[in-house]
XYZ file of C-alpha atoms in Angstrom:
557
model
C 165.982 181.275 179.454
C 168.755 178.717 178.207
C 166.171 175.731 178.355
C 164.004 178.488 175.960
C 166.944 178.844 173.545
C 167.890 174.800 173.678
C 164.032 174.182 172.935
C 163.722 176.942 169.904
C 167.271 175.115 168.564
C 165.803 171.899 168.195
C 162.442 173.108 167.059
C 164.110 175.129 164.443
C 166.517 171.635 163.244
C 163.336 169.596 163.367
C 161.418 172.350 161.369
C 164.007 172.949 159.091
C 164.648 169.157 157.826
C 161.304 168.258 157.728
C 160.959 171.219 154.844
C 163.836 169.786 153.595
C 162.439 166.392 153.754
C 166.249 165.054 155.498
C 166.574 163.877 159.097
C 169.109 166.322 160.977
C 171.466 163.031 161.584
C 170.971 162.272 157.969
C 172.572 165.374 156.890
C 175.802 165.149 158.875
C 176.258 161.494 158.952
C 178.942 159.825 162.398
C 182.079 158.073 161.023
C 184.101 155.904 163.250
C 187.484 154.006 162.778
C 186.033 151.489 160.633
C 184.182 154.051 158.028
C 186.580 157.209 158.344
C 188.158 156.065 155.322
C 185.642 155.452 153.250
C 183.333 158.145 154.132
C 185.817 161.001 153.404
C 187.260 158.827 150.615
C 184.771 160.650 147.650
C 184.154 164.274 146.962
C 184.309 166.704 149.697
C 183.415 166.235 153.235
C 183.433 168.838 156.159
C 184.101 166.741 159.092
C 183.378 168.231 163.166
C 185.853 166.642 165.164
C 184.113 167.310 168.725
C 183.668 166.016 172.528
C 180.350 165.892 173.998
C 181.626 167.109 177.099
C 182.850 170.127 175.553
C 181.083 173.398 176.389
C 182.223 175.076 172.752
C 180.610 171.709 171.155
C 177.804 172.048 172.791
C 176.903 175.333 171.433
C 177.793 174.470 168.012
C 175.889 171.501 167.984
C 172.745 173.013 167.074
C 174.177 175.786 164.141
C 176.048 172.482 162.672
C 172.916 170.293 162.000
C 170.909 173.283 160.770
C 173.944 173.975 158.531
C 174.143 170.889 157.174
C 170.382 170.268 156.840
C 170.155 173.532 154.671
C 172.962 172.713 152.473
C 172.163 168.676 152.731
C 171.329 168.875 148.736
C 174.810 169.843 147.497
C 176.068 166.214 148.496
C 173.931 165.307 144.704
C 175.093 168.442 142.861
C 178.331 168.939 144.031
C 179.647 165.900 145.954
C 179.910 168.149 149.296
C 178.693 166.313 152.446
C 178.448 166.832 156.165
C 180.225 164.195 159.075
C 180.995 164.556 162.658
C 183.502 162.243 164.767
C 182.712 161.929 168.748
C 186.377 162.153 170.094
C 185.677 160.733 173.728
C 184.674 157.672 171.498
C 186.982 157.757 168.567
C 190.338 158.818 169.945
C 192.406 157.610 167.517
C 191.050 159.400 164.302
C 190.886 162.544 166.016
C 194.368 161.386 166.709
C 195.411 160.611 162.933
C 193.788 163.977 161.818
C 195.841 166.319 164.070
C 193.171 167.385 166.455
C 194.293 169.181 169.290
C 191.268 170.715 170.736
C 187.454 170.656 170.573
C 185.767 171.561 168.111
C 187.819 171.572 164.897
C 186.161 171.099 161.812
C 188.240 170.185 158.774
C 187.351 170.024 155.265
C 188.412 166.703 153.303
C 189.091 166.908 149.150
C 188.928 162.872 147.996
C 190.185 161.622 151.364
C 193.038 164.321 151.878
C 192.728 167.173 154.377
C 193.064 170.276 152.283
C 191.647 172.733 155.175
C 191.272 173.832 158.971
C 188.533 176.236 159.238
C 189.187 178.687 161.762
C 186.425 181.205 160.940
C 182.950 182.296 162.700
C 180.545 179.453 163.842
C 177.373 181.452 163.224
C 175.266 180.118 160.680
C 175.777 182.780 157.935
C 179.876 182.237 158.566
C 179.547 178.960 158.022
C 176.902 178.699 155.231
C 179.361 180.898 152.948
C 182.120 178.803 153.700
C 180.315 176.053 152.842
C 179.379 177.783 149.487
C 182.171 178.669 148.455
C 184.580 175.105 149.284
C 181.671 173.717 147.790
C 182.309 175.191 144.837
C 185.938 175.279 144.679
C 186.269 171.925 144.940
C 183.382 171.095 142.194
C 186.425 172.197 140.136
C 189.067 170.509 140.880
C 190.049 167.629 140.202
C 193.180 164.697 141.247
C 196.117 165.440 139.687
C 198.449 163.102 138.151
C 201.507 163.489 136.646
C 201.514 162.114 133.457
C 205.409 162.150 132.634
C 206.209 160.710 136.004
C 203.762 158.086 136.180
C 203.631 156.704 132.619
C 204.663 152.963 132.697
C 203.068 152.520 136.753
C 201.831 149.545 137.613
C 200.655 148.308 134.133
C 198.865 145.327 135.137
C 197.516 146.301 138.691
C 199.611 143.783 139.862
C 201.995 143.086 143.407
C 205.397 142.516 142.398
C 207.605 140.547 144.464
C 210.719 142.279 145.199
C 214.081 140.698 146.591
C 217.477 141.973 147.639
C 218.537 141.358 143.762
C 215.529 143.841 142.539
C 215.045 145.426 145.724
C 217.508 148.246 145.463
C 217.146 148.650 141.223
C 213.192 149.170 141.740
C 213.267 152.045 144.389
C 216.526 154.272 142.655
C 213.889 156.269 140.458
C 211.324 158.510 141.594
C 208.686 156.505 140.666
C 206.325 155.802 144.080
C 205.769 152.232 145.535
C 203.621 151.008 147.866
C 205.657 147.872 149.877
C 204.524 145.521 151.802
C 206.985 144.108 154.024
C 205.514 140.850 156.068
C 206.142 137.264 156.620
C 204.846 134.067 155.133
C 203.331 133.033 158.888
C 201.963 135.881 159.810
C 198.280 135.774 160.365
C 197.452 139.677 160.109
C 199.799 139.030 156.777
C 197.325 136.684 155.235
C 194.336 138.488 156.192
C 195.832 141.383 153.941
C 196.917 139.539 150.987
C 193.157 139.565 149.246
C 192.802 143.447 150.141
C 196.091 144.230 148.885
C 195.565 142.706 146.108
C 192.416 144.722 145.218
C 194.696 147.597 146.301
C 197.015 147.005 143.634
C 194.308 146.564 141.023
C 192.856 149.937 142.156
C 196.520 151.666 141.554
C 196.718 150.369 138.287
C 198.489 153.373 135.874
C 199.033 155.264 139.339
C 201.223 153.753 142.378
C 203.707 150.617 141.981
C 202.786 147.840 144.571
C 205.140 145.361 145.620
C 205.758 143.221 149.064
C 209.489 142.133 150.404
C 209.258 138.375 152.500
C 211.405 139.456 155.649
C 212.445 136.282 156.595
C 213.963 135.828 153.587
C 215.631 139.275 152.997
C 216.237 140.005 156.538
C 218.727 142.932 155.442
C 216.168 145.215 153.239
C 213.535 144.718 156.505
C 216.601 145.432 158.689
C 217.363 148.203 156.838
C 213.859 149.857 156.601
C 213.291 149.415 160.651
C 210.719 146.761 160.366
C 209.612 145.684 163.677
C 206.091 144.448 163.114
C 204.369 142.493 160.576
C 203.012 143.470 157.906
C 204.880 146.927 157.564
C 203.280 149.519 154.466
C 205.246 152.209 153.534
C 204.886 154.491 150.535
C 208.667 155.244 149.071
C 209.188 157.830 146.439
C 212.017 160.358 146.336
C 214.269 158.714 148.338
C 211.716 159.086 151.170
C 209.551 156.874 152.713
C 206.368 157.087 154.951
C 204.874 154.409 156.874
C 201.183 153.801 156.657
C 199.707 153.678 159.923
C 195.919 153.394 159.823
C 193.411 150.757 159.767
C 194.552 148.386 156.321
C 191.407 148.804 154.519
C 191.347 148.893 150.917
C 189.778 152.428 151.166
C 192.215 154.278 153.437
C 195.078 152.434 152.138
C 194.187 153.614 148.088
C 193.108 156.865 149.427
C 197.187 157.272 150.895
C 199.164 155.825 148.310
C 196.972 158.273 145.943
C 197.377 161.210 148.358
C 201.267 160.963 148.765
C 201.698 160.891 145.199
C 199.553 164.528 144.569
C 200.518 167.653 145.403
C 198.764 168.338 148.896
C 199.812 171.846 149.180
C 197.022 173.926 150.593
C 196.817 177.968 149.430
C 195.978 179.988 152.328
C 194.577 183.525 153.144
C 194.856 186.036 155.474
C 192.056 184.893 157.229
C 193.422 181.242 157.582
C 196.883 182.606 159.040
C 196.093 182.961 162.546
C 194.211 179.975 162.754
C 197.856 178.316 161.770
C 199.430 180.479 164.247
C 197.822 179.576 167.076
C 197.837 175.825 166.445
C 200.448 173.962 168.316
C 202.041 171.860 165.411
C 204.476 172.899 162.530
C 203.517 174.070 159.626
C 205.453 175.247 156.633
C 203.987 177.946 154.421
C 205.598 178.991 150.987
C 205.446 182.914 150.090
C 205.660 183.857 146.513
C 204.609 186.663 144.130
C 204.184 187.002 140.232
C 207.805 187.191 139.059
C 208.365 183.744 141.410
C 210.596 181.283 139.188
C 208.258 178.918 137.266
C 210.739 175.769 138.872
C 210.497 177.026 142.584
C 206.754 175.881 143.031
C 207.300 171.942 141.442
C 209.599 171.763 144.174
C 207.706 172.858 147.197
C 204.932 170.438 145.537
C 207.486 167.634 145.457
C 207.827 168.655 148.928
C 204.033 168.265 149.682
C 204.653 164.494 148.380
C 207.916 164.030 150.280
C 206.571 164.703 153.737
C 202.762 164.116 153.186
C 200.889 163.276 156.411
C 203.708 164.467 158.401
C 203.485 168.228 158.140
C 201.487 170.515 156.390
C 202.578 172.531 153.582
C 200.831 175.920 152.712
C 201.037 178.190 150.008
C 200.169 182.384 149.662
C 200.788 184.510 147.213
C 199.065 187.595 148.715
C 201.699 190.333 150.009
C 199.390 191.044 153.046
C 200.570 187.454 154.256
C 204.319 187.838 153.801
C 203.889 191.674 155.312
C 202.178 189.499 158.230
C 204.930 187.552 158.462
C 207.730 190.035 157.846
C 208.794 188.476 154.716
C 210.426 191.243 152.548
C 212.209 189.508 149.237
C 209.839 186.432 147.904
C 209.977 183.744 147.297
C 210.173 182.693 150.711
C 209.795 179.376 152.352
C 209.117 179.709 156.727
C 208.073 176.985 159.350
C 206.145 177.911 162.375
C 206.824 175.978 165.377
C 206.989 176.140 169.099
C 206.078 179.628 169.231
C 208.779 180.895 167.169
C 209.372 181.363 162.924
C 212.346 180.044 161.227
C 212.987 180.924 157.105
C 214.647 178.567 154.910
C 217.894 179.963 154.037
C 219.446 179.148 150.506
C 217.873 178.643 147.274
C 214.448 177.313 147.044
C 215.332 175.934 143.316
C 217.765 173.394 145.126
C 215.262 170.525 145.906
C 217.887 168.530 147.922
C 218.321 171.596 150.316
C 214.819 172.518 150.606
C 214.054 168.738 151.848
C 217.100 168.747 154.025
C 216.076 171.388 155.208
C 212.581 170.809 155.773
C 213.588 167.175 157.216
C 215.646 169.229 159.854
C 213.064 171.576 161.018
C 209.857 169.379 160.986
C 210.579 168.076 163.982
C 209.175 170.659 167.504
C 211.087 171.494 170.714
C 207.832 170.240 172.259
C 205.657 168.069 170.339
C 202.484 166.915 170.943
C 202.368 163.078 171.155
C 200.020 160.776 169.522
C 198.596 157.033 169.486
C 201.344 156.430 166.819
C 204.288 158.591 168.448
C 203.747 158.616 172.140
C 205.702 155.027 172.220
C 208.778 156.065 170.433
C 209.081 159.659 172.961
C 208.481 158.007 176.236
C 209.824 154.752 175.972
C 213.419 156.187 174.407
C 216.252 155.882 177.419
C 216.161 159.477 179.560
C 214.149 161.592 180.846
C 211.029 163.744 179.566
C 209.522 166.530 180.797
C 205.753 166.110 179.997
C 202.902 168.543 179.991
C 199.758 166.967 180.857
C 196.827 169.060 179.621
C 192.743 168.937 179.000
C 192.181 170.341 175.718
C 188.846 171.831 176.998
C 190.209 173.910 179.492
C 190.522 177.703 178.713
C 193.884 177.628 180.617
C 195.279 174.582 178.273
C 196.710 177.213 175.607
C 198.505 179.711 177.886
C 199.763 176.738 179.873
C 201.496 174.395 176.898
C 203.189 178.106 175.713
C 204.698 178.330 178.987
C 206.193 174.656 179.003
C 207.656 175.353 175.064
C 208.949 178.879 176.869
C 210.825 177.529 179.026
C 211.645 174.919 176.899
C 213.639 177.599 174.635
C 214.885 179.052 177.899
C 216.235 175.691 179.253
C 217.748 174.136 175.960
C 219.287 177.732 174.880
C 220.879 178.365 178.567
C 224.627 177.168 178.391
C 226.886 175.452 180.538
C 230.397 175.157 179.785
C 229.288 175.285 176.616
C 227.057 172.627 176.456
C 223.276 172.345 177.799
C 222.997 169.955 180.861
C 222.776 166.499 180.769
C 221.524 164.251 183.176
C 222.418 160.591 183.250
C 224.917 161.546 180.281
C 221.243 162.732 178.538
C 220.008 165.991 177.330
C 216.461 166.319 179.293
C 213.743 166.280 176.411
C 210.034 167.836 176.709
C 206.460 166.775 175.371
C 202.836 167.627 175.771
C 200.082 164.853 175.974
C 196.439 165.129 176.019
C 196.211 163.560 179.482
C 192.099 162.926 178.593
C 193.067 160.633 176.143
C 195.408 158.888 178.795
C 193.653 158.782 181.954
C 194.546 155.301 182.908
C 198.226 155.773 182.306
C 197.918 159.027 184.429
C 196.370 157.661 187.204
C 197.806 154.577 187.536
C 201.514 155.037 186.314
C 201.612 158.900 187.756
C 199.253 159.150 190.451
C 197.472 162.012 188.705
C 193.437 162.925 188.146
C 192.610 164.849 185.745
C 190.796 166.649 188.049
C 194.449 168.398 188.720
C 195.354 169.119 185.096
C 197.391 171.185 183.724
C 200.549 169.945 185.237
C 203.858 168.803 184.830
C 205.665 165.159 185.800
C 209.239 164.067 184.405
C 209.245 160.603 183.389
C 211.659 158.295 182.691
C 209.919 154.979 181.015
C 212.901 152.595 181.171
C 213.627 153.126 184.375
C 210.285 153.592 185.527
C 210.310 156.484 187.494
C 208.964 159.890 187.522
C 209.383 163.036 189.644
C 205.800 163.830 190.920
C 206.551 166.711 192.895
C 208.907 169.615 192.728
C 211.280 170.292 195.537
C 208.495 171.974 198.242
C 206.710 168.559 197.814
C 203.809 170.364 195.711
C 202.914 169.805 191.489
C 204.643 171.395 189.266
C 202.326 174.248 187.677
C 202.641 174.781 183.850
C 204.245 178.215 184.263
C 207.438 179.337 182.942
C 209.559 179.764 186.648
C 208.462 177.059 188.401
C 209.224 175.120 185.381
C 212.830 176.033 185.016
C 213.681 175.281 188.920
C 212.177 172.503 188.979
C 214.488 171.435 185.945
C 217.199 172.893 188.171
C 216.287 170.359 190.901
C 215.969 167.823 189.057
C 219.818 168.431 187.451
C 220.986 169.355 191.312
C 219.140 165.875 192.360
C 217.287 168.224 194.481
C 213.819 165.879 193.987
C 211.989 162.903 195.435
C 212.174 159.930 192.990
C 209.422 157.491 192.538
C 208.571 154.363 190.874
C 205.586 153.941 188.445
C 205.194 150.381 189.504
C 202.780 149.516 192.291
C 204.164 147.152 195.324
C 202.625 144.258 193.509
C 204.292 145.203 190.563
C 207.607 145.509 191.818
C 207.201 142.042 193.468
C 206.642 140.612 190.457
C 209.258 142.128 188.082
C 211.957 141.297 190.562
C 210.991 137.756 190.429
C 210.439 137.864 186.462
C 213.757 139.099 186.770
C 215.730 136.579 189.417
C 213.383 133.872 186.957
C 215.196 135.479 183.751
C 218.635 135.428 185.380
C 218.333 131.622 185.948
C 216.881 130.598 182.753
C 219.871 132.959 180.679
C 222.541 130.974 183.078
C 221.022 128.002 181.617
C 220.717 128.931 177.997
C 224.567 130.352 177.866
C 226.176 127.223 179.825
C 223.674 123.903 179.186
C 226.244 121.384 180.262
C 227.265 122.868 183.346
C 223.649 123.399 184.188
C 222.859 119.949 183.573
C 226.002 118.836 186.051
C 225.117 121.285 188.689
C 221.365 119.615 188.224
C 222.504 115.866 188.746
C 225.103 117.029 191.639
C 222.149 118.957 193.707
C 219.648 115.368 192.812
C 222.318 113.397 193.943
C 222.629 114.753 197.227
C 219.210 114.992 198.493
C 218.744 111.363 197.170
C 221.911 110.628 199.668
C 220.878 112.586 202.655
C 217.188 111.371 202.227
C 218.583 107.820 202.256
C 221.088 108.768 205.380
C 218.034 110.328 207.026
C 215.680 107.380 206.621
C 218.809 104.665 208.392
C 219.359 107.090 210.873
C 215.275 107.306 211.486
C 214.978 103.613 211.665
C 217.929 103.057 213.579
C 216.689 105.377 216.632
C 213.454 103.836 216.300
C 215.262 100.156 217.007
C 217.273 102.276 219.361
C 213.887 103.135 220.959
C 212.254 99.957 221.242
C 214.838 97.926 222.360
């Protein structure tokens, strides 16, 4: 019966697009790293996000190419196209676009994500979504602020900036995309012609400049650059990093999408789908007699913090009542299972983004290619969820660890929460599929076994593996909080993430490093301990051989 179904799926797809006179894998075409960019870059693109593996993908899979075969011709009439991105293949796009389970599909407007769908996957649910984005977005088009950005980038040019201009150029709001590399760097020079095409592209929209570190080692200092080349977008005071592939597509499409409102308006129908995903999300409430000022600043906002949360907008009163919002305007974040409301005025601009600065940032977040580095290697210890995505149990399971989270960080002692190794214990969830090497081989886990819970601690190298009855740790809220107890009470069973082989060789690295600093911090003595030790094996080799030849007379005579 499902080998039937499978067979009448594929008949209809092949039936359908040969009417249409479009190949199924024509109509929703694969993007990778190296095309992402440039293939959501123009008009507007819904994109699947999807694992082969995964049992809801599966099903899909067959609706989604009829879907896009049917509505293939709307790419010509109204710039709306089809793409799909294999996840198990393509990790770290689904990573940049905030997936966090399979499928999502995600509508792009001219490279910027301005929706999550989170509706029906039949094919009349998504045929009238499809309709009516397509639509919408026919409509609209990129907004630029005229006032703001009159006298930007003139010429199209890259502008070298110093610690004598440095400073000047950034103090208004205008936005600028910098650079920030060094004259040797190879990745550097590989950049400079793309840049430079960059800039040209910008011209009238986004200021481009580059800073040499070497030669203004305190504005690179200053700005945390560790790495060369460094991109970041500043405007507002703010500044955010680019982090994707340096392509002259994705890095236009960035600078242009920090510098437009990215606000996205929302219904009642896309409100769960917001609740029930694990990030933050902000969502402004407002109503008719809403101050005309209020809504340029949340938009400012958008700009502010682009890429790093999103920022949606309702002004239906079913939504607030959904919310238990009673006086609008109103300005909430949702995060880690709980809602928090902006408190003072939302025409103070400097206290909304304080504000929003503050709260961004979850009890439990979920880490990424670009943030798991910065969580796990920081000094102390982390409590980390390791989940599958796929699994049906993955949901229920991460909103136990952020329970117990609010349980464990709210629970006082003498005032203060507990600290271990003068630390407060911090928590994270990871997408252990994504990570199976560094499961298996740092923490001994398959992902056979997931969910489960390990506490790491990356610069020491060590990790609890088992709470204090020598089993895992399951990802419910009790066992979670004693085995935090144990672990405070030293109640658990260290171990190091470092094989035998590994150890060996780090304490030699180490005994190696000890000698050569000796060296470096006291040269002359080094040198005179040197000559002393050559000294005396050239005079006990010399004793040795008189005392050898003397015996050996000794002998013959």
């Amino acid at each position: 019966m499902l080998l039937h179904k499978a067979l009448s799926a594929v008949l209809t797809i092949a039936v359908w697009g040969a009417f249409q006179g479009v190949d199924a894998s024509d109509a929703s075409r694969s993007l990778t790293g190296s095309d992402f960019a440039t293939g959501i870059a123009q008009g507007t693109t819904f994109v699947k996000f999807y694992s082969p593996h995964c049992i809801h993908c599966q099903k899909l899979a067959p609706t989604w190419e009829e879907v896009a075969v049917e509505y293939h011709g709307l790419e010509r009439e109204k710039g709306f196209k089809f793409a799909e991105v294999n996840c198990l293949i393509e990790g770290d796009v689904c990573d940049d676009n905030n997936v966090r389970g399979y499928p999502s599909l995600q509508l792009f407007h001219e490279g910027v994500n301005v929706h999550v769908y989170n509706g029906g996957r039949s094919f009349n649910d998504l045929s009238e979504f499809v309709k009516a984005k397509a639509d919408e977005y026919t409509k609209v088009t990129p907004k630029i602020q005229a006032g703001r950005n009159s006298g930007v980038n003139p010429r199209g040019e890259v502008i070298a900036l110093d610690s004598t201009t440095y400073e000047a150029t950034l103090k208004d709001d205008q936005p600028w995309m910098i650079e920030y590399y060094a004259p040797w760097c190879g990745h550097c020079k590989a950049l400079a012609p793309i840049y430079e095409k960059m800039a040209l592209a910008l011209k009238g929209k986004v200021n481009v400049a580059k800073v040499d570190c070497p030669a203004n080692e305190d504005i690179c200092k200053s700005q945390k650059v560790r790495g060369y080349p460094t991109i970041k977008l500043h405007q507002y005071g703010q500044s955010i990093e680019f982090k994707k592939q340096r392509t002259l597509e994705s890095l236009t499409a960035f600078a242009l999408g920090a510098t437009e409102s990215s606000v996205k308006p929302i219904t009642l129908g896309d409100l769960q789908g917001i609740k029930n995903d694990p990030g933050v999300a902000f969502i402004y409430l407002y109503d008719a007699k809403t101050s005309k000022d209020i809504p340029v600043v949340i938009e400012k906002q958008s700009q502010v913090f682009y890429e790093q949360v999103p920022i949606y907008s309702a002004g239906d009163p079913v939504v607030a009542r959904q919310l238990a919002i009673a006086a609008l305007p109103a300005l909430v974040v949702l995060k880690d299972e709980r809602q928090y409301q902006f408190p003072g005025s939302l025409s103070d601009a400097a206290a909304v983004q304080s504000w929003i600065e503050q709260a961004k940032t979850p009890l439990v977040p979920l880490l990424t290619t670009n943030s798991a580095a910065a969580v796990l290697n920081a000094p102390g210890w982390v409590v980390l969820g390791l989940l599958d995505p796929s699994k049906a149990s993955s949901a229920a399971a991460r909103r136990a660890l952020v329970e117990a989270a609010h349980s464990y960080t709210e629970r006082p002692a003498n005032g203060q929460r507990h600290l271990i190794e003068g630390r407060s214990i911090r928590f994270a969830v990871l997408d252990a599929t994504k990570w199976t090497k560094y499961i298996k081989n740092a923490l001994s886990i398959e992902v056979s076994n997931l969910p489960v819970v390990v506490a790491v601690n990356s610069q020491q190298e060590t990790f609890y593996p088992y709470a204090s009855d020598d089993r895992r740790v399951p990802m419910e809220k009790e066992a979670l909080l004693q085995y935090l107890a144990d672990m405070e009470t030293g109640g658990l069973t260290e171990q190091s993430m470092l094989s035998y082989t590994q150890k060996t060789f780090k304490h030699l690295s180490g005994r190696a490093s000890a000698v050569f600093g000796f060296v470096s911090s006291h040269p002359f003595v080094s040198i005179a301990l040197v000559i002393t030790l050559v000294y005396g094996l050239i005079k006990k080799a010399g004793s040795s051989g008189s005392e050898s030849r003397l015996d050996g007379y000794a002998k013959a005579d």
